[in-house]
Amino acid sequence: MTLCELLNYLDRESGYPALDGDCDETIKKALAGSHKDPLAGQIVAAITQNAAAPTADAAITRAQATTALGPLRLKAMREDVSGHDLKRMERTVHAIDGAFNDEALAARGS
């Protein structure tokens, strides 16, 4: 899966906006810290930094995407962080799983 495919899936399926423009623009804004949604920007930046390259067409695996979110997930689990942020992280992780599950099913013709 490409980084852009994953970002589009997250934007569509997580319940929270991941994109801030097209994929290239979203990646640039996230890495620069100027994404319109600070938490989404942190999520996109973390995933991007774990991809094969910081480009929309770079390959990314489920393991790379979920591992990238480890520090953000731990931060969201702290008691001083809002439940909303924890829920967003949970939904994002589930959406990542969904993206790769859908890709695997499509490859099997299911």
CSV table of C-alpha atoms in Angstrom, one decimal:
chain,number,residue,atom,x,y,z
A,1,MET,CA,0.0,0.0,0.0
A,2,THR,CA,1.2,3.5,-0.7
A,3,LEU,CA,1.2,6.2,1.9
A,4,CYS,CA,-1.4,8.2,-0.1
A,5,GLU,CA,-3.7,5.1,-0.2
A,6,LEU,CA,-3.4,4.8,3.6
A,7,LEU,CA,-4.0,8.5,4.2
A,8,ASN,CA,-7.1,8.5,2.0
A,9,TYR,CA,-8.4,5.4,3.8
A,10,LEU,CA,-7.8,7.0,7.2
A,11,ASP,CA,-9.5,10.2,6.0
A,12,ARG,CA,-12.5,8.3,4.8
A,13,GLU,CA,-12.8,5.5,7.4
A,14,SER,CA,-11.4,6.7,10.8
A,15,GLY,CA,-14.2,9.3,11.4
A,16,TYR,CA,-11.6,12.1,11.6
A,17,PRO,CA,-10.0,14.1,8.8
A,18,ALA,CA,-6.5,13.1,8.0
A,19,LEU,CA,-6.0,15.0,4.8
A,20,ASP,CA,-5.2,18.7,4.6
A,21,GLY,CA,-5.2,19.2,0.8
A,22,ASP,CA,-4.1,16.4,-1.4
A,23,CYS,CA,-1.7,13.7,-0.2
A,24,ASP,CA,1.5,15.5,-1.1
A,25,GLU,CA,0.3,18.7,0.5
A,26,THR,CA,-0.9,16.9,3.6
A,27,ILE,CA,2.5,15.2,4.1
A,28,LYS,CA,4.4,18.5,3.7
A,29,LYS,CA,2.1,20.3,6.2
A,30,ALA,CA,2.3,17.4,8.7
A,31,LEU,CA,6.1,17.3,8.5
A,32,ALA,CA,6.2,21.1,8.9
A,33,GLY,CA,3.8,21.1,11.8
A,34,SER,CA,1.3,23.2,9.9
A,35,HIS,CA,-1.5,20.6,9.4
A,36,LYS,CA,-4.9,22.2,10.1
A,37,ASP,CA,-5.6,19.5,12.7
A,38,PRO,CA,-2.6,19.2,15.1
A,39,LEU,CA,-3.3,15.6,16.2
A,40,ALA,CA,-4.0,14.5,12.6
A,41,GLY,CA,-0.7,16.2,11.6
A,42,GLN,CA,1.2,14.4,14.3
A,43,ILE,CA,-0.4,11.1,13.2
A,44,VAL,CA,0.4,11.7,9.5
A,45,ALA,CA,4.0,12.9,10.3
A,46,ALA,CA,4.7,9.8,12.4
A,47,ILE,CA,3.4,7.4,9.7
A,48,THR,CA,5.3,9.3,7.0
A,49,GLN,CA,8.5,9.2,8.9
A,50,ASN,CA,8.2,5.4,9.1
A,51,ALA,CA,7.3,4.9,5.4
A,52,ALA,CA,9.9,3.9,2.8
A,53,ALA,CA,10.2,7.6,1.9
A,54,PRO,CA,8.4,10.8,2.8
A,55,THR,CA,6.3,10.8,-0.4
A,56,ALA,CA,2.7,10.0,-1.3
A,57,ASP,CA,3.7,7.1,-3.5
A,58,ALA,CA,6.1,5.5,-0.9
A,59,ALA,CA,5.3,2.0,0.2
A,60,ILE,CA,4.2,1.5,3.8
A,61,THR,CA,3.4,-1.7,5.7
A,62,ARG,CA,0.9,-2.3,8.5
A,63,ALA,CA,3.8,-2.9,10.9
A,64,GLN,CA,5.4,0.4,9.9
A,65,ALA,CA,2.2,2.4,10.2
A,66,THR,CA,1.2,0.9,13.6
A,67,THR,CA,4.7,1.0,15.0
A,68,ALA,CA,5.0,4.7,14.1
A,69,LEU,CA,2.0,5.5,16.2
A,70,GLY,CA,3.4,3.8,19.4
A,71,PRO,CA,4.7,7.0,21.0
A,72,LEU,CA,1.5,8.9,20.2
A,73,ARG,CA,-0.7,6.1,21.5
A,74,LEU,CA,1.3,6.1,24.8
A,75,LYS,CA,0.9,9.8,25.1
A,76,ALA,CA,-2.9,9.5,24.4
A,77,MET,CA,-3.2,6.9,27.2
A,78,ARG,CA,-2.0,9.3,29.9
A,79,GLU,CA,-4.6,10.4,32.4
A,80,ASP,CA,-4.0,14.1,31.6
A,81,VAL,CA,-5.0,13.7,27.9
A,82,SER,CA,-8.6,14.0,26.8
A,83,GLY,CA,-10.6,10.9,26.2
A,84,HIS,CA,-11.3,12.4,22.7
A,85,ASP,CA,-7.6,12.1,21.8
A,86,LEU,CA,-7.5,8.5,23.1
A,87,LYS,CA,-10.6,7.6,21.1
A,88,ARG,CA,-9.1,9.2,17.9
A,89,MET,CA,-5.9,7.1,18.4
A,90,GLU,CA,-7.9,3.9,18.9
A,91,ARG,CA,-10.0,4.6,15.8
A,92,THR,CA,-6.9,5.5,13.7
A,93,VAL,CA,-5.3,2.2,14.7
A,94,HIS,CA,-8.5,0.3,13.8
A,95,ALA,CA,-8.7,2.1,10.5
A,96,ILE,CA,-5.1,1.2,9.7
A,97,ASP,CA,-5.9,-2.4,10.3
A,98,GLY,CA,-9.0,-2.0,8.1
A,99,ALA,CA,-7.0,-0.5,5.3
A,100,PHE,CA,-4.6,-3.4,5.2
A,101,ASN,CA,-7.3,-6.0,5.7
A,102,ASP,CA,-9.3,-4.5,2.8
A,103,GLU,CA,-6.1,-4.6,0.7
A,104,ALA,CA,-5.5,-8.3,1.5
A,105,LEU,CA,-9.1,-9.2,0.7
A,106,ALA,CA,-9.0,-7.4,-2.6
A,107,ALA,CA,-5.8,-9.2,-3.5
A,108,ARG,CA,-7.6,-12.5,-2.9
A,109,GLY,CA,-10.6,-11.4,-4.9
A,110,SER,CA,-12.9,-11.3,-1.9
